Tab-separated table of N, CA and C in Angstrom:
chain	number	residue	atom	x	y	z
A	208	UNK	N	94.925	133.551	231.078
A	208	UNK	CA	94.912	134.810	230.338
A	208	UNK	C	95.638	134.595	229.034
A	209	UNK	N	94.930	134.781	227.932
A	209	UNK	CA	95.508	134.497	226.638
A	209	UNK	C	95.540	135.769	225.803
A	210	UNK	N	96.186	136.796	226.307
A	210	UNK	CA	96.207	138.065	225.598
A	210	UNK	C	97.586	138.332	225.031
A	211	UNK	N	97.629	139.198	224.039
A	211	UNK	CA	98.921	139.550	223.451
A	211	UNK	C	99.769	140.350	224.435
A	212	UNK	N	99.143	141.027	225.408
A	212	UNK	CA	99.895	141.791	226.404
A	212	UNK	C	100.808	140.878	227.208
A	213	UNK	N	100.352	139.675	227.469
A	213	UNK	CA	101.165	138.731	228.235
A	213	UNK	C	102.447	138.381	227.489
A	214	UNK	N	102.365	138.300	226.166
A	214	UNK	CA	103.510	137.917	225.354
A	214	UNK	C	104.531	139.038	225.183
A	215	UNK	N	104.158	140.265	225.498
A	215	UNK	CA	105.054	141.401	225.334
A	215	UNK	C	106.136	141.419	226.408
A	216	UNK	N	105.901	140.768	227.519
A	216	UNK	CA	106.835	140.767	228.650
A	216	UNK	C	107.084	142.186	229.131
A	217	UNK	N	106.005	142.891	229.441
A	217	UNK	CA	106.120	144.269	229.916
A	217	UNK	C	106.853	144.353	231.241
A	218	UNK	N	106.857	143.293	231.979
A	218	UNK	CA	107.528	143.294	233.265
A	218	UNK	C	108.557	142.164	233.260
A	219	UNK	N	109.691	142.424	232.639
A	219	UNK	CA	110.702	141.369	232.589
A	219	UNK	C	111.254	141.094	233.982
A	220	UNK	N	111.702	139.874	234.215
A	220	UNK	CA	112.331	139.613	235.505
A	220	UNK	C	113.598	140.453	235.626
A	221	UNK	N	113.999	140.830	236.835
A	221	UNK	CA	115.213	141.627	236.989
A	221	UNK	C	116.400	140.908	236.362
A	222	UNK	N	117.193	141.650	235.578
A	222	UNK	CA	118.320	140.995	234.921
A	222	UNK	C	119.622	141.130	235.703
A	223	UNK	N	119.626	141.975	236.703
A	223	UNK	CA	120.762	142.136	237.606
A	223	UNK	C	122.058	142.532	236.898
A	224	UNK	N	121.937	143.090	235.681
A	224	UNK	CA	123.133	143.521	234.948
A	224	UNK	C	123.597	144.906	235.351
A	225	UNK	N	122.716	145.678	235.971
A	225	UNK	CA	123.056	147.054	236.294
A	225	UNK	C	124.099	147.107	237.400
A	226	UNK	N	125.062	147.981	237.224
A	226	UNK	CA	126.072	148.191	238.255
A	226	UNK	C	125.467	148.988	239.404
A	227	UNK	N	126.167	149.008	240.517
A	227	UNK	CA	125.713	149.833	241.646
A	227	UNK	C	125.636	151.298	241.233
A	228	UNK	N	126.577	151.743	240.410
A	228	UNK	CA	126.570	153.129	239.944
A	228	UNK	C	125.325	153.403	239.113
A	229	UNK	N	125.003	152.504	238.196
A	229	UNK	CA	123.816	152.689	237.348
A	229	UNK	C	122.540	152.707	238.190
A	230	UNK	N	122.458	151.845	239.182
A	230	UNK	CA	121.279	151.824	240.058
A	230	UNK	C	121.164	153.129	240.849
A	231	UNK	N	122.298	153.654	241.296
A	231	UNK	CA	122.297	154.928	242.028
A	231	UNK	C	121.841	156.073	241.124
A	232	UNK	N	122.345	156.095	239.897
A	232	UNK	CA	121.943	157.130	238.937
A	232	UNK	C	120.440	157.039	238.671
A	233	UNK	N	119.929	155.829	238.497
A	233	UNK	CA	118.499	155.637	238.234
A	233	UNK	C	117.665	156.150	239.406
A	234	UNK	N	118.100	155.851	240.612
A	234	UNK	CA	117.355	156.285	241.801
A	234	UNK	C	117.310	157.813	241.889
A	235	UNK	N	118.453	158.447	241.763
A	235	UNK	CA	118.496	159.907	241.841
A	235	UNK	C	117.724	160.568	240.714
A	236	UNK	N	117.821	160.000	239.513
A	236	UNK	CA	117.102	160.545	238.352
A	236	UNK	C	115.599	160.399	238.532
A	237	UNK	N	115.152	159.257	239.045
A	237	UNK	CA	113.715	159.060	239.294
A	237	UNK	C	113.207	160.087	240.303
A	238	UNK	N	114.008	160.412	241.298
A	238	UNK	CA	113.609	161.440	242.272
A	238	UNK	C	113.449	162.799	241.588
A	239	UNK	N	114.378	163.134	240.705
A	239	UNK	CA	114.270	164.392	239.965
A	239	UNK	C	113.006	164.392	239.112
A	240	UNK	N	112.785	163.324	238.374
A	240	UNK	CA	111.617	163.265	237.498
A	240	UNK	C	110.321	163.375	238.284
A	241	UNK	N	110.255	162.741	239.448
A	241	UNK	CA	109.058	162.878	240.290
A	241	UNK	C	108.866	164.333	240.707
A	242	UNK	N	109.955	165.025	241.029
A	242	UNK	CA	109.843	166.436	241.429
A	242	UNK	C	109.373	167.319	240.272
A	243	UNK	N	109.556	166.844	239.042
A	243	UNK	CA	109.118	167.575	237.851
A	243	UNK	C	107.711	167.153	237.397
A	244	UNK	N	107.055	166.291	238.193
A	244	UNK	CA	105.692	165.889	237.891
A	244	UNK	C	105.558	164.638	237.040
A	245	UNK	N	106.608	163.849	236.946
A	245	UNK	CA	106.574	162.613	236.163
A	245	UNK	C	106.507	161.394	237.067
A	246	UNK	N	105.884	160.355	236.559
A	246	UNK	CA	105.968	159.024	237.152
A	246	UNK	C	106.933	158.235	236.279
A	247	UNK	N	107.696	157.330	236.894
A	247	UNK	CA	108.744	156.604	236.160
A	247	UNK	C	108.553	155.101	236.223
A	248	UNK	N	108.982	154.464	235.171
A	248	UNK	CA	109.084	153.004	235.096
A	248	UNK	C	110.513	152.717	234.641
A	249	UNK	N	111.168	151.802	235.321
A	249	UNK	CA	112.513	151.411	234.893
A	249	UNK	C	112.439	150.164	234.036
A	250	UNK	N	113.422	150.033	233.160
A	250	UNK	CA	113.562	148.833	232.323
A	250	UNK	C	112.272	148.490	231.577
A	251	UNK	N	111.711	149.476	230.889
A	251	UNK	CA	110.463	149.256	230.155
A	251	UNK	C	110.772	148.800	228.731
A	252	UNK	N	110.287	147.611	228.348
A	252	UNK	CA	110.464	147.173	226.953
A	252	UNK	C	109.682	148.078	226.005
A	253	UNK	N	110.323	148.480	224.937
A	253	UNK	CA	109.703	149.350	223.945
A	253	UNK	C	109.119	148.519	222.803
A	254	UNK	N	108.215	149.096	222.014
A	254	UNK	CA	107.655	148.350	220.877
A	254	UNK	C	108.724	147.840	219.907
A	255	UNK	N	109.863	148.507	219.862
A	255	UNK	CA	110.948	148.103	218.953
A	255	UNK	C	111.683	146.852	219.435
A	256	UNK	N	111.412	146.453	220.689
A	256	UNK	CA	112.130	145.321	221.256
A	256	UNK	C	113.268	145.741	222.165
A	257	UNK	N	113.669	146.991	222.103
A	257	UNK	CA	114.692	147.512	223.009
A	257	UNK	C	114.082	147.723	224.380
A	258	UNK	N	114.945	147.955	225.372
A	258	UNK	CA	114.473	148.207	226.728
A	258	UNK	C	115.068	149.527	227.207
A	259	UNK	N	114.189	150.477	227.553
A	259	UNK	CA	114.632	151.785	228.023
A	259	UNK	C	114.938	151.734	229.510
A	260	UNK	N	116.015	152.411	229.913
A	260	UNK	CA	116.402	152.422	231.324
A	260	UNK	C	115.323	153.060	232.191
A	261	UNK	N	114.884	154.246	231.845
A	261	UNK	CA	113.793	154.924	232.552
A	261	UNK	C	112.850	155.538	231.530
A	262	UNK	N	111.562	155.337	231.744
A	262	UNK	CA	110.541	156.012	230.940
A	262	UNK	C	109.690	156.798	231.922
A	263	UNK	N	109.468	158.072	231.594
A	263	UNK	CA	108.711	158.960	232.476
A	263	UNK	C	107.497	159.506	231.739
A	264	UNK	N	106.391	159.598	232.470
A	264	UNK	CA	105.120	160.063	231.914
A	264	UNK	C	104.533	161.088	232.870
A	265	UNK	N	104.067	162.223	232.330
A	265	UNK	CA	103.425	163.214	233.201
A	265	UNK	C	101.939	163.327	232.873
A	266	UNK	N	101.221	164.162	233.617
A	266	UNK	CA	99.765	164.257	233.458
A	266	UNK	C	99.358	164.844	232.119
A	267	UNK	N	100.242	165.537	231.440
A	267	UNK	CA	99.952	166.056	230.100
A	267	UNK	C	100.185	165.004	229.020
A	268	UNK	N	100.673	163.831	229.433
A	268	UNK	CA	100.924	162.759	228.477
A	268	UNK	C	102.289	162.822	227.828
A	269	UNK	N	103.146	163.735	228.299
A	269	UNK	CA	104.507	163.796	227.760
A	269	UNK	C	105.281	162.553	228.179
A	270	UNK	N	106.100	162.062	227.275
A	270	UNK	CA	106.904	160.880	227.545
A	270	UNK	C	108.376	161.231	227.343
A	271	UNK	N	109.139	161.000	228.393
A	271	UNK	CA	110.588	161.191	228.336
A	271	UNK	C	111.255	159.839	228.529
A	272	UNK	N	112.345	159.623	227.823
A	272	UNK	CA	113.177	158.443	228.048
A	272	UNK	C	114.534	158.918	228.525
A	273	UNK	N	115.029	158.256	229.567
A	273	UNK	CA	116.341	158.566	230.116
A	273	UNK	C	117.212	157.322	229.997
A	274	UNK	N	118.315	157.475	229.305
A	274	UNK	CA	119.300	156.407	229.167
A	274	UNK	C	120.392	156.654	230.207
A	275	UNK	N	120.674	155.660	231.018
A	275	UNK	CA	121.643	155.795	232.105
A	275	UNK	C	123.008	155.314	231.636
A	276	UNK	N	124.013	156.125	231.900
A	276	UNK	CA	125.390	155.768	231.544
A	276	UNK	C	126.265	155.893	232.781
A	277	UNK	N	126.914	154.786	233.133
A	277	UNK	CA	127.726	154.757	234.349
A	277	UNK	C	129.211	154.971	234.075
A	278	UNK	N	129.607	154.985	232.799
A	278	UNK	CA	131.019	155.179	232.461
A	278	UNK	C	131.148	155.594	231.000
A	279	UNK	N	132.326	156.061	230.650
A	279	UNK	CA	132.620	156.408	229.256
A	279	UNK	C	132.489	155.161	228.386
A	280	UNK	N	132.967	154.045	228.886
A	280	UNK	CA	132.887	152.787	228.129
A	280	UNK	C	131.436	152.390	227.879
A	281	UNK	N	130.594	152.604	228.863
A	281	UNK	CA	129.170	152.298	228.736
A	281	UNK	C	128.566	153.095	227.579
A	282	UNK	N	128.898	154.373	227.475
A	282	UNK	CA	128.401	155.208	226.383
A	282	UNK	C	128.961	154.743	225.044
A	283	UNK	N	130.242	154.485	224.987
A	283	UNK	CA	130.874	154.057	223.729
A	283	UNK	C	130.316	152.736	223.219
A	284	UNK	N	129.954	151.852	224.126
A	284	UNK	CA	129.436	150.534	223.734
A	284	UNK	C	127.980	150.588	223.290
A	285	UNK	N	127.293	151.668	223.600
A	285	UNK	CA	125.863	151.774	223.308
A	285	UNK	C	125.640	152.306	221.893
A	286	UNK	N	125.120	151.457	221.044
A	286	UNK	CA	124.785	151.864	219.679
A	286	UNK	C	123.280	151.916	219.448
A	287	UNK	N	122.496	151.672	220.504
A	287	UNK	CA	121.054	151.560	220.337
A	287	UNK	C	120.257	152.789	220.769
A	288	UNK	N	120.884	153.739	221.433
A	288	UNK	CA	120.135	154.845	222.010
A	288	UNK	C	119.383	155.665	220.964
A	289	UNK	N	119.863	155.705	219.727
A	289	UNK	CA	119.180	156.467	218.670
A	289	UNK	C	117.737	155.969	218.469
A	290	UNK	N	117.531	154.670	218.676
A	290	UNK	CA	116.224	154.065	218.452
A	290	UNK	C	115.192	154.521	219.480
A	291	UNK	N	115.616	155.006	220.631
A	291	UNK	CA	114.689	155.416	221.685
A	291	UNK	C	113.930	156.680	221.313
A	292	UNK	N	114.525	157.507	220.490
A	292	UNK	CA	113.923	158.793	220.140
A	292	UNK	C	112.520	158.620	219.527
A	293	UNK	N	112.292	157.551	218.809
A	293	UNK	CA	110.996	157.319	218.162
A	293	UNK	C	109.882	157.023	219.165
A	294	UNK	N	110.248	156.814	220.436
A	294	UNK	CA	109.260	156.435	221.450
A	294	UNK	C	109.092	157.477	222.555
A	295	UNK	N	109.627	158.677	222.352
A	295	UNK	CA	109.532	159.693	223.411
A	295	UNK	C	109.491	161.097	222.821
A	296	UNK	N	109.055	162.038	223.671
A	296	UNK	CA	109.040	163.452	223.284
A	296	UNK	C	110.378	164.129	223.549
A	297	UNK	N	111.110	163.589	224.523
A	297	UNK	CA	112.439	164.110	224.858
A	297	UNK	C	113.313	162.943	225.285
A	298	UNK	N	114.589	163.010	224.892
A	298	UNK	CA	115.538	161.955	225.215
A	298	UNK	C	116.695	162.546	226.019
A	299	UNK	N	117.003	161.892	227.132
A	299	UNK	CA	118.051	162.350	228.047
A	299	UNK	C	119.078	161.249	228.298
A	300	UNK	N	120.257	161.680	228.694
A	300	UNK	CA	121.250	160.794	229.292
A	300	UNK	C	121.413	161.225	230.741
A	301	UNK	N	121.492	160.256	231.645
A	301	UNK	CA	121.766	160.533	233.052
A	301	UNK	C	123.083	159.854	233.401
A	302	UNK	N	123.909	160.556	234.173
A	302	UNK	CA	125.243	160.065	234.491
A	302	UNK	C	125.755	160.764	235.739
A	303	UNK	N	126.881	160.300	236.260
A	303	UNK	CA	127.462	160.916	237.454
A	303	UNK	C	128.284	162.141	237.075
A	304	UNK	N	128.587	162.944	238.069
A	304	UNK	CA	129.379	164.149	237.826
A	304	UNK	C	130.811	163.827	237.397
A	305	UNK	N	131.222	162.573	237.507
A	305	UNK	CA	132.573	162.174	237.100
A	305	UNK	C	132.754	162.136	235.589
A	306	UNK	N	131.660	162.080	234.846
A	306	UNK	CA	131.753	162.009	233.389
A	306	UNK	C	131.640	163.409	232.788
A	307	UNK	N	132.412	163.684	231.748
A	307	UNK	CA	132.319	165.009	231.112
A	307	UNK	C	131.083	165.110	230.222
A	308	UNK	N	130.406	166.229	230.286
A	308	UNK	CA	129.196	166.449	229.486
A	308	UNK	C	129.486	166.406	227.983
A	309	UNK	N	130.691	166.769	227.600
A	309	UNK	CA	131.049	166.887	226.192
A	309	UNK	C	131.004	165.569	225.428
A	310	UNK	N	131.030	164.438	226.120
A	310	UNK	CA	131.041	163.150	225.419
A	310	UNK	C	129.647	162.717	224.967
A	311	UNK	N	128.605	163.401	225.432
A	311	UNK	CA	127.235	163.014	225.107
A	311	UNK	C	126.745	163.753	223.864
A	312	UNK	N	125.836	163.131	223.114
A	312	UNK	CA	125.308	163.771	221.902
A	312	UNK	C	124.665	165.119	222.224
A	313	UNK	N	124.867	166.090	221.345
A	313	UNK	CA	124.374	167.444	221.594
A	313	UNK	C	122.861	167.573	221.490
A	314	UNK	N	122.218	166.667	220.790
A	314	UNK	CA	120.767	166.779	220.608
A	314	UNK	C	119.978	165.971	221.640
A	315	UNK	N	120.587	165.765	222.825
A	315	UNK	CA	119.910	165.089	223.929
A	315	UNK	C	120.034	165.942	225.182
A	316	UNK	N	119.161	165.700	226.133
A	316	UNK	CA	119.251	166.384	227.409
A	316	UNK	C	120.231	165.657	228.316
A	317	UNK	N	120.740	166.367	229.322
A	317	UNK	CA	121.714	165.791	230.244
A	317	UNK	C	121.241	165.961	231.685
A	318	UNK	N	121.328	164.866	232.430
A	318	UNK	CA	120.965	164.857	233.843
A	318	UNK	C	122.161	164.326	234.621
A	319	UNK	N	122.609	165.083	235.590
A	319	UNK	CA	123.709	164.648	236.454
A	319	UNK	C	123.094	164.161	237.753
A	320	UNK	N	123.433	162.913	238.143
A	320	UNK	CA	122.729	162.284	239.255
A	320	UNK	C	123.666	161.496	240.156
A	321	UNK	N	123.187	161.293	241.378
A	321	UNK	CA	123.784	160.323	242.292
A	321	UNK	C	122.613	159.605	242.966
A	322	UNK	N	122.874	158.817	243.970
A	322	UNK	CA	121.820	158.008	244.590
A	322	UNK	C	120.763	158.838	245.310
A	323	UNK	N	121.047	160.096	245.587
A	323	UNK	CA	120.162	160.899	246.420
A	323	UNK	C	119.369	161.948	245.661
A	324	UNK	N	119.760	162.216	244.446
A	324	UNK	CA	119.062	163.216	243.661
A	324	UNK	C	119.762	163.466	242.348
A	325	UNK	N	119.266	164.471	241.631
A	325	UNK	CA	119.819	164.791	240.322
A	325	UNK	C	119.449	166.220	239.972
A	326	UNK	N	120.130	166.750	238.974
A	326	UNK	CA	119.707	168.041	238.435
A	326	UNK	C	119.779	168.007	236.913
A	327	UNK	N	118.879	168.763	236.324
A	327	UNK	CA	118.786	168.862	234.881
A	327	UNK	C	119.874	169.813	234.414
A	328	UNK	N	120.933	169.265	233.871
A	328	UNK	CA	122.075	170.071	233.436
A	328	UNK	C	121.793	170.746	232.098
A	329	UNK	N	121.101	170.031	231.218
A	329	UNK	CA	120.826	170.551	229.882
A	329	UNK	C	119.485	169.984	229.425
A	330	UNK	N	118.565	170.854	229.076
A	330	UNK	CA	117.236	170.442	228.624
A	330	UNK	C	117.336	169.710	227.282
A	331	UNK	N	116.506	168.699	227.112
A	331	UNK	CA	116.474	167.966	225.837
A	331	UNK	C	115.573	168.692	224.852
A	332	UNK	N	115.959	168.700	223.586
A	332	UNK	CA	115.048	169.289	222.596
A	332	UNK	C	113.782	168.440	222.482
A	333	UNK	N	112.680	169.126	222.216
A	333	UNK	CA	111.407	168.430	222.093
A	333	UNK	C	111.216	167.945	220.654
A	334	UNK	N	110.747	166.735	220.517
A	334	UNK	CA	110.378	166.173	219.211
A	334	UNK	C	109.146	165.305	219.461
A	335	UNK	N	107.989	165.916	219.301
A	335	UNK	CA	106.716	165.256	219.624
A	335	UNK	C	106.556	163.966	218.828
A	336	UNK	N	106.133	162.919	219.534
A	336	UNK	CA	105.881	161.644	218.864
A	336	UNK	C	104.461	161.622	218.304
A	337	UNK	N	104.228	160.743	217.360
A	337	UNK	CA	102.913	160.608	216.739
A	337	UNK	C	101.887	160.141	217.765
A	338	UNK	N	100.634	160.502	217.544
A	338	UNK	CA	99.561	160.152	218.483
A	338	UNK	C	99.461	158.644	218.690
A	339	UNK	N	99.599	157.869	217.641
A	339	UNK	CA	99.504	156.408	217.779
A	339	UNK	C	100.642	155.853	218.631
A	340	UNK	N	101.837	156.406	218.469
A	340	UNK	CA	102.978	155.980	219.281
A	340	UNK	C	102.780	156.387	220.732
A	341	UNK	N	102.261	157.583	220.942
A	341	UNK	CA	101.992	158.063	222.306
A	341	UNK	C	100.996	157.129	223.007
A	342	UNK	N	99.931	156.762	222.298
A	342	UNK	CA	98.942	155.859	222.891
A	342	UNK	C	99.589	154.512	223.209
A	343	UNK	N	100.344	153.976	222.277
A	343	UNK	CA	100.996	152.680	222.490
A	343	UNK	C	101.945	152.730	223.691
A	344	UNK	N	102.727	153.786	223.806
A	344	UNK	CA	103.661	153.918	224.924
A	344	UNK	C	102.921	154.137	226.246
A	345	UNK	N	101.842	154.911	226.221
A	345	UNK	CA	101.076	155.158	227.441
A	345	UNK	C	100.426	153.873	227.944
A	346	UNK	N	99.859	153.098	227.039
A	346	UNK	CA	99.255	151.818	227.428
A	346	UNK	C	100.337	150.872	227.953
A	347	UNK	N	101.459	150.817	227.284
A	347	UNK	CA	102.570	149.959	227.707
A	347	UNK	C	103.038	150.359	229.119
A	348	UNK	N	103.166	151.656	229.344
A	348	UNK	CA	103.575	152.188	230.648
A	348	UNK	C	102.568	151.769	231.721
A	349	UNK	N	101.278	151.980	231.438
A	349	UNK	CA	100.229	151.662	232.408
A	349	UNK	C	100.167	150.166	232.699
A	350	UNK	N	100.254	149.351	231.676
A	350	UNK	CA	100.219	147.899	231.867
A	350	UNK	C	101.404	147.437	232.714
A	351	UNK	N	102.591	147.952	232.414
A	351	UNK	CA	103.774	147.555	233.179
A	351	UNK	C	103.635	147.982	234.636
A	352	UNK	N	103.173	149.216	234.863
A	352	UNK	CA	103.016	149.702	236.231
A	352	UNK	C	102.012	148.845	237.006
A	353	UNK	N	100.883	148.555	236.388
A	353	UNK	CA	99.863	147.751	237.063
A	353	UNK	C	100.362	146.336	237.334
A	354	UNK	N	101.021	145.724	236.363
A	354	UNK	CA	101.541	144.371	236.559
A	354	UNK	C	102.593	144.326	237.659
A	355	UNK	N	103.428	145.349	237.734
A	355	UNK	CA	104.452	145.383	238.784
A	355	UNK	C	103.815	145.517	240.165
A	356	UNK	N	102.783	146.332	240.264
A	356	UNK	CA	102.071	146.449	241.545
A	356	UNK	C	101.400	145.125	241.890
A	357	UNK	N	100.763	144.509	240.904
A	357	UNK	CA	100.104	143.225	241.141
A	357	UNK	C	101.090	142.151	241.587
A	358	UNK	N	102.276	142.155	241.030
A	358	UNK	CA	103.295	141.181	241.442
A	358	UNK	C	103.706	141.391	242.894
A	359	UNK	N	103.740	142.643	243.333
A	359	UNK	CA	104.068	142.921	244.734
A	359	UNK	C	102.954	142.468	245.659
A	360	UNK	N	101.707	142.720	245.261
A	360	UNK	CA	100.553	142.381	246.081
A	360	UNK	C	100.306	140.874	246.112
A	361	UNK	N	100.514	140.208	244.974
A	361	UNK	CA	100.210	138.779	244.864
A	361	UNK	C	101.305	138.058	244.065
A	362	UNK	N	102.479	137.866	244.662
A	362	UNK	CA	103.583	137.234	243.923
A	362	UNK	C	103.257	135.827	243.423
A	363	UNK	N	102.528	135.056	244.209
A	363	UNK	CA	102.200	133.686	243.787
A	363	UNK	C	101.238	133.678	242.592
A	364	UNK	N	100.397	134.680	242.509
A	364	UNK	CA	99.436	134.750	241.410
A	364	UNK	C	100.047	135.079	240.077
A	365	UNK	N	101.313	135.486	240.084
A	365	UNK	CA	101.995	135.857	238.845
A	365	UNK	C	103.184	134.958	238.558
A	366	UNK	N	103.336	133.892	239.311
A	366	UNK	CA	104.502	133.020	239.162
A	366	UNK	C	104.574	132.397	237.770
A	367	UNK	N	103.432	132.059	237.179
A	367	UNK	CA	103.448	131.403	235.873
A	367	UNK	C	103.935	132.318	234.753
A	368	UNK	N	103.941	133.624	234.970
A	368	UNK	CA	104.430	134.558	233.957
A	368	UNK	C	105.947	134.514	233.824
A	369	UNK	N	106.658	134.099	234.852
A	369	UNK	CA	108.114	134.273	234.872
A	369	UNK	C	108.871	132.958	234.916
A	370	UNK	N	108.187	131.858	234.684
A	370	UNK	CA	108.860	130.563	234.714
A	370	UNK	C	109.251	130.112	233.340
């Protein structure tokens, strides 16, 4: 397969950098998003080269990005979250109830989560993305989802992608 999609690395190998807290937040947040009618992909590389923690897509084609923060230090160290806004209709931060809401930017949505679920504490303002960006993100989402399923069904058939 000699396509440009292969070179994008839509399905990066697990980097194992996420803390147990971050993984728990992601799990609970994904459950919330599913209850709101979204399908989620974790660790999706964006066209900018950044990697979003969670990207959610619903049947209307809305795209939400959720950035997971497991600590105050995690938020302070993150200087890249502004770049995610160009790739979604709404941008959220998800975190545990131990973190104060006041430390997060006011123009983002807030999700409080644990390993078992989450609740939408503050809705994110909507900023519709351009049609071309929406198409690019939707295709990227679909390709990543399909490749991840294919890797589960046929791990040996995808070994050459990750070596």
